[in-house]
JSON list of C-alpha atoms in Angstrom, two decimals:
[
{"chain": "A", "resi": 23, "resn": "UNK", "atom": "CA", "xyz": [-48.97, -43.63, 13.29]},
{"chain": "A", "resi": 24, "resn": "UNK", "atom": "CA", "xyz": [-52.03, -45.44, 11.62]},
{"chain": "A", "resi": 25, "resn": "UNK", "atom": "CA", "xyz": [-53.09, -48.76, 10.70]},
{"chain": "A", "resi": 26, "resn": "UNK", "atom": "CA", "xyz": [-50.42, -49.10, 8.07]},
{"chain": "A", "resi": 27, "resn": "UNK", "atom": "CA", "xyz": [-47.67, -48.61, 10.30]},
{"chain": "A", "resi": 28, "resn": "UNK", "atom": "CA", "xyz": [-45.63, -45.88, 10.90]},
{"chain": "A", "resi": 29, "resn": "UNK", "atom": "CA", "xyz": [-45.92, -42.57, 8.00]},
{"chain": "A", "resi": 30, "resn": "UNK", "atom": "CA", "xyz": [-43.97, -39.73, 7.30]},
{"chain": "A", "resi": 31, "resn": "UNK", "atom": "CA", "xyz": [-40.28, -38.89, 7.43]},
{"chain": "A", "resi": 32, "resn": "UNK", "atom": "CA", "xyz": [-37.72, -40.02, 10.15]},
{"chain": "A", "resi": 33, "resn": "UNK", "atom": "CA", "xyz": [-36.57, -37.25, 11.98]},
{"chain": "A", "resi": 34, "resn": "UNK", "atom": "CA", "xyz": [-33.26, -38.12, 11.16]},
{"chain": "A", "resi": 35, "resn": "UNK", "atom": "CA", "xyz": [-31.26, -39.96, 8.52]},
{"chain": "A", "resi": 36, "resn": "UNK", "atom": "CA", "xyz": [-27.44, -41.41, 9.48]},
{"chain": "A", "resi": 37, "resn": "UNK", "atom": "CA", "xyz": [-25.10, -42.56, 6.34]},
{"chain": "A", "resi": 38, "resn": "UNK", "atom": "CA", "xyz": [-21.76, -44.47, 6.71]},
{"chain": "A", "resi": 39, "resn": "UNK", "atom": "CA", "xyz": [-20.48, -43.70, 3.68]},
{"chain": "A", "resi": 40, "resn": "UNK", "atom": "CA", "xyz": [-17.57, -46.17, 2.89]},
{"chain": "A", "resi": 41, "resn": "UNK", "atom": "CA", "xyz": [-15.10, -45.44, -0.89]},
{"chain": "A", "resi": 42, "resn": "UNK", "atom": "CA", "xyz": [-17.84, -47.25, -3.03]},
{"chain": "A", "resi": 43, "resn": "UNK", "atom": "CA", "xyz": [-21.00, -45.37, -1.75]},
{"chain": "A", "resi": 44, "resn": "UNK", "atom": "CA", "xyz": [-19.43, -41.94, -1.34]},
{"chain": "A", "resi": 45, "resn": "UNK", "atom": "CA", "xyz": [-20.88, -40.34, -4.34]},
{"chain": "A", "resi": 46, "resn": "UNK", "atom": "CA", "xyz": [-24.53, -42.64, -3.45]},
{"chain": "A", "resi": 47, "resn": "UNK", "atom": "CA", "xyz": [-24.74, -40.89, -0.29]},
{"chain": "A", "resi": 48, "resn": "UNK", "atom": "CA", "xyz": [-22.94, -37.65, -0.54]},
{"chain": "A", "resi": 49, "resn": "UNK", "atom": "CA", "xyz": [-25.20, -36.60, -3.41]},
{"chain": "A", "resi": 50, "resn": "UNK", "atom": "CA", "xyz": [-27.85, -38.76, -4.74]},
{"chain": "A", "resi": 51, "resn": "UNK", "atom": "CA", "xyz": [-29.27, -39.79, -1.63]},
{"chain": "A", "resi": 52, "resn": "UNK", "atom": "CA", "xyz": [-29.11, -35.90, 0.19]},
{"chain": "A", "resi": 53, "resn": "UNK", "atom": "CA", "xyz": [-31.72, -35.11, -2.42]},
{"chain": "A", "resi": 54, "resn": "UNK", "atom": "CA", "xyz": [-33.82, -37.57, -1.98]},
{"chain": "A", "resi": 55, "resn": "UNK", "atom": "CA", "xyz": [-34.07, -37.00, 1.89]},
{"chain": "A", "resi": 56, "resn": "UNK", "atom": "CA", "xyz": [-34.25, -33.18, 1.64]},
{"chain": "A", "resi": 57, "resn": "UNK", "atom": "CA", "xyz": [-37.26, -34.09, -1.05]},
{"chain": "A", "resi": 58, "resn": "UNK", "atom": "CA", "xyz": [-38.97, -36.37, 1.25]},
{"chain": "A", "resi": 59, "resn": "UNK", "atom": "CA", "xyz": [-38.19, -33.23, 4.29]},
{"chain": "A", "resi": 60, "resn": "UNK", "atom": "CA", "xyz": [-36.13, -35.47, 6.71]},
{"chain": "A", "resi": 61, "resn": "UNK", "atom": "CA", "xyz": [-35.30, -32.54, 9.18]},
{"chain": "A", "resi": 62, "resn": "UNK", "atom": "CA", "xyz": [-31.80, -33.55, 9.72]},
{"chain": "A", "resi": 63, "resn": "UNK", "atom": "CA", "xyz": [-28.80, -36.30, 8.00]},
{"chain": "A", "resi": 64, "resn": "UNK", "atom": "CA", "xyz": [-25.48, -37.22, 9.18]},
{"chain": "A", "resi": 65, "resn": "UNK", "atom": "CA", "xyz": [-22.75, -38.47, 7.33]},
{"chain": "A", "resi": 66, "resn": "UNK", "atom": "CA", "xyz": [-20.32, -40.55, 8.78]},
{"chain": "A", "resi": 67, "resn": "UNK", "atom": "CA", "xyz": [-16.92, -40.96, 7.53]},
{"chain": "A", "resi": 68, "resn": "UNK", "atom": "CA", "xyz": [-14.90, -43.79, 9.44]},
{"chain": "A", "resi": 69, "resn": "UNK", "atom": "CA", "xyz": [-12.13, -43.19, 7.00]},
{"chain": "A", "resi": 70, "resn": "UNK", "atom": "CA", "xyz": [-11.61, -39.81, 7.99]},
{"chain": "A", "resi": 71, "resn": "UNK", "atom": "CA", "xyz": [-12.82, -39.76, 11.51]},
{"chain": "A", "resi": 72, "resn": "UNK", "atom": "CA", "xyz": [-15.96, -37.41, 11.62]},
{"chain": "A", "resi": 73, "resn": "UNK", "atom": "CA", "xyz": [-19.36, -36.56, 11.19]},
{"chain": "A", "resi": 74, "resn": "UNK", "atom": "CA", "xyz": [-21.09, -34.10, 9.29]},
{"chain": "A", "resi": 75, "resn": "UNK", "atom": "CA", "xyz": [-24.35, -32.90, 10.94]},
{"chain": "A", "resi": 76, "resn": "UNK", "atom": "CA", "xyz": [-26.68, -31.21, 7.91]},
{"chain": "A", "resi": 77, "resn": "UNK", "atom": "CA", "xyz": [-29.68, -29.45, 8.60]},
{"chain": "A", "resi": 78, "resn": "UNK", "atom": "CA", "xyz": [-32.43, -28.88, 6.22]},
{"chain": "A", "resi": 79, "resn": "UNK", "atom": "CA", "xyz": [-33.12, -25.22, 5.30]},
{"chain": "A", "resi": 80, "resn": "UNK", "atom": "CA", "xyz": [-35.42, -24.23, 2.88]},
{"chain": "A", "resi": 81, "resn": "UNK", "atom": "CA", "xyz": [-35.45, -27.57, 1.25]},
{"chain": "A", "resi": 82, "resn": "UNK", "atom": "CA", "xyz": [-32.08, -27.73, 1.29]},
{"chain": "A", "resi": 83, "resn": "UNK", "atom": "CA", "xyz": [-29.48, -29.17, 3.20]},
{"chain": "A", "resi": 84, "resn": "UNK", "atom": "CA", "xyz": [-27.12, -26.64, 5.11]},
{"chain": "A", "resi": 85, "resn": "UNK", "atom": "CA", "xyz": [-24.23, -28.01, 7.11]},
{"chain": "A", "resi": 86, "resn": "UNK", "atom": "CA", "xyz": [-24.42, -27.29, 10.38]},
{"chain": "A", "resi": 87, "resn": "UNK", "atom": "CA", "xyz": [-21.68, -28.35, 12.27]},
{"chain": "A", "resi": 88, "resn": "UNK", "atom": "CA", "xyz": [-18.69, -31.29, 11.66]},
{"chain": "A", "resi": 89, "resn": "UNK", "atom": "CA", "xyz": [-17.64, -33.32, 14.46]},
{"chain": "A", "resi": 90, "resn": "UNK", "atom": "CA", "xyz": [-13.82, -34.93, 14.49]},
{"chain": "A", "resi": 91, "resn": "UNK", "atom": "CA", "xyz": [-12.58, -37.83, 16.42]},
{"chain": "A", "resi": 92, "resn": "UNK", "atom": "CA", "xyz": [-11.87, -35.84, 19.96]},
{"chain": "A", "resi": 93, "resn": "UNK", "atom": "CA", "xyz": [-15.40, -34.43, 19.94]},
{"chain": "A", "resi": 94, "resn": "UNK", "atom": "CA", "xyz": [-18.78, -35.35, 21.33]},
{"chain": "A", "resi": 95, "resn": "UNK", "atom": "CA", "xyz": [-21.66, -34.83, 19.18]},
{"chain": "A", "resi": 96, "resn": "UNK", "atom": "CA", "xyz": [-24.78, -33.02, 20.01]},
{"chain": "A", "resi": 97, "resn": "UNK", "atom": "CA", "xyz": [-27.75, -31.99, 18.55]},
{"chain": "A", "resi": 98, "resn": "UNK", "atom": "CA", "xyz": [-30.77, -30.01, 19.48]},
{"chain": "A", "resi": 99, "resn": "UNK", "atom": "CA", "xyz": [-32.61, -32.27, 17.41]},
{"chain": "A", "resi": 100, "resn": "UNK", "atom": "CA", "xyz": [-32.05, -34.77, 20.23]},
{"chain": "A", "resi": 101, "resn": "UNK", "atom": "CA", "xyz": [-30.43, -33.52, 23.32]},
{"chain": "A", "resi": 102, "resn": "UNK", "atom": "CA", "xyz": [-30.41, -36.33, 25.35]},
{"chain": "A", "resi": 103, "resn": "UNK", "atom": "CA", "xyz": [-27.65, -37.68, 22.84]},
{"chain": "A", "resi": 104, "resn": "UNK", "atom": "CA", "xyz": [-24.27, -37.21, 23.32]},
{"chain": "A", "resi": 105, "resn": "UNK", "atom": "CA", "xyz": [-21.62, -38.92, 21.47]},
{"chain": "A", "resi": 106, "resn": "UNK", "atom": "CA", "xyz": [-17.63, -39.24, 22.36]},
{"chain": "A", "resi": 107, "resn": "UNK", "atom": "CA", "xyz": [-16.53, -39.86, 19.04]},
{"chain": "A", "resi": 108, "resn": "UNK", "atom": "CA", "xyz": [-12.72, -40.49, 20.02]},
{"chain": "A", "resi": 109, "resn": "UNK", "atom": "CA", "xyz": [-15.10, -43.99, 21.49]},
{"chain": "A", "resi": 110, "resn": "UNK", "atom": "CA", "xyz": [-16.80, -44.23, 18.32]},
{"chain": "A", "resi": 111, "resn": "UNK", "atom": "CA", "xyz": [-13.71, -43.82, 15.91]},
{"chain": "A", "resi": 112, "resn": "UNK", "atom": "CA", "xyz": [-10.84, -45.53, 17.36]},
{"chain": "A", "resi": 113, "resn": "UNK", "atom": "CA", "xyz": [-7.69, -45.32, 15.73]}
]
């Protein structure tokens, strides 16, 4: 932190993608955070019930795991956060 505010890269980036912004954020916005070195991104699909958990590897993104509807996401990033994701995606 300095005077200006808060610098560097979150440590994580979380997308909803929805059927106009796929491509935005599947793509065109991965880049750009793996350029900028945001450590990890999720994707979330409500449409198809899951999360995709990337990890960047060599200033690329590598997926790391994908968590469906009856799973609870965790990260090491963060491992006081769990998720039940048959709460978070309800059909």
């Amino acid at each position: 932190m300095t005077d200006r505010g808060i610098e560097g890269p979150p440590e994580i980036v979380v997308e909803i993608i929805s059927p106009s912004s796929r491509v935005l954020d599947r793509r065109v916005k991965k880049v750009l955070y793996a350029r900028f070195l945001v450590p990890e991104y999720w994707v979330v699909d409500p449409i198809g019930g899951h999360i995709e958990l990337y990890r960047l590897e060599n200033a690329d993104y590598a997926l790391e795991q994908r968590f469906d509807r009856g799973s609870t996401l965790e990260t090491p990033s963060f491992p006081e956060v769990q998720v039940d994701l048959a709460r978070v995606f309800r059909e």
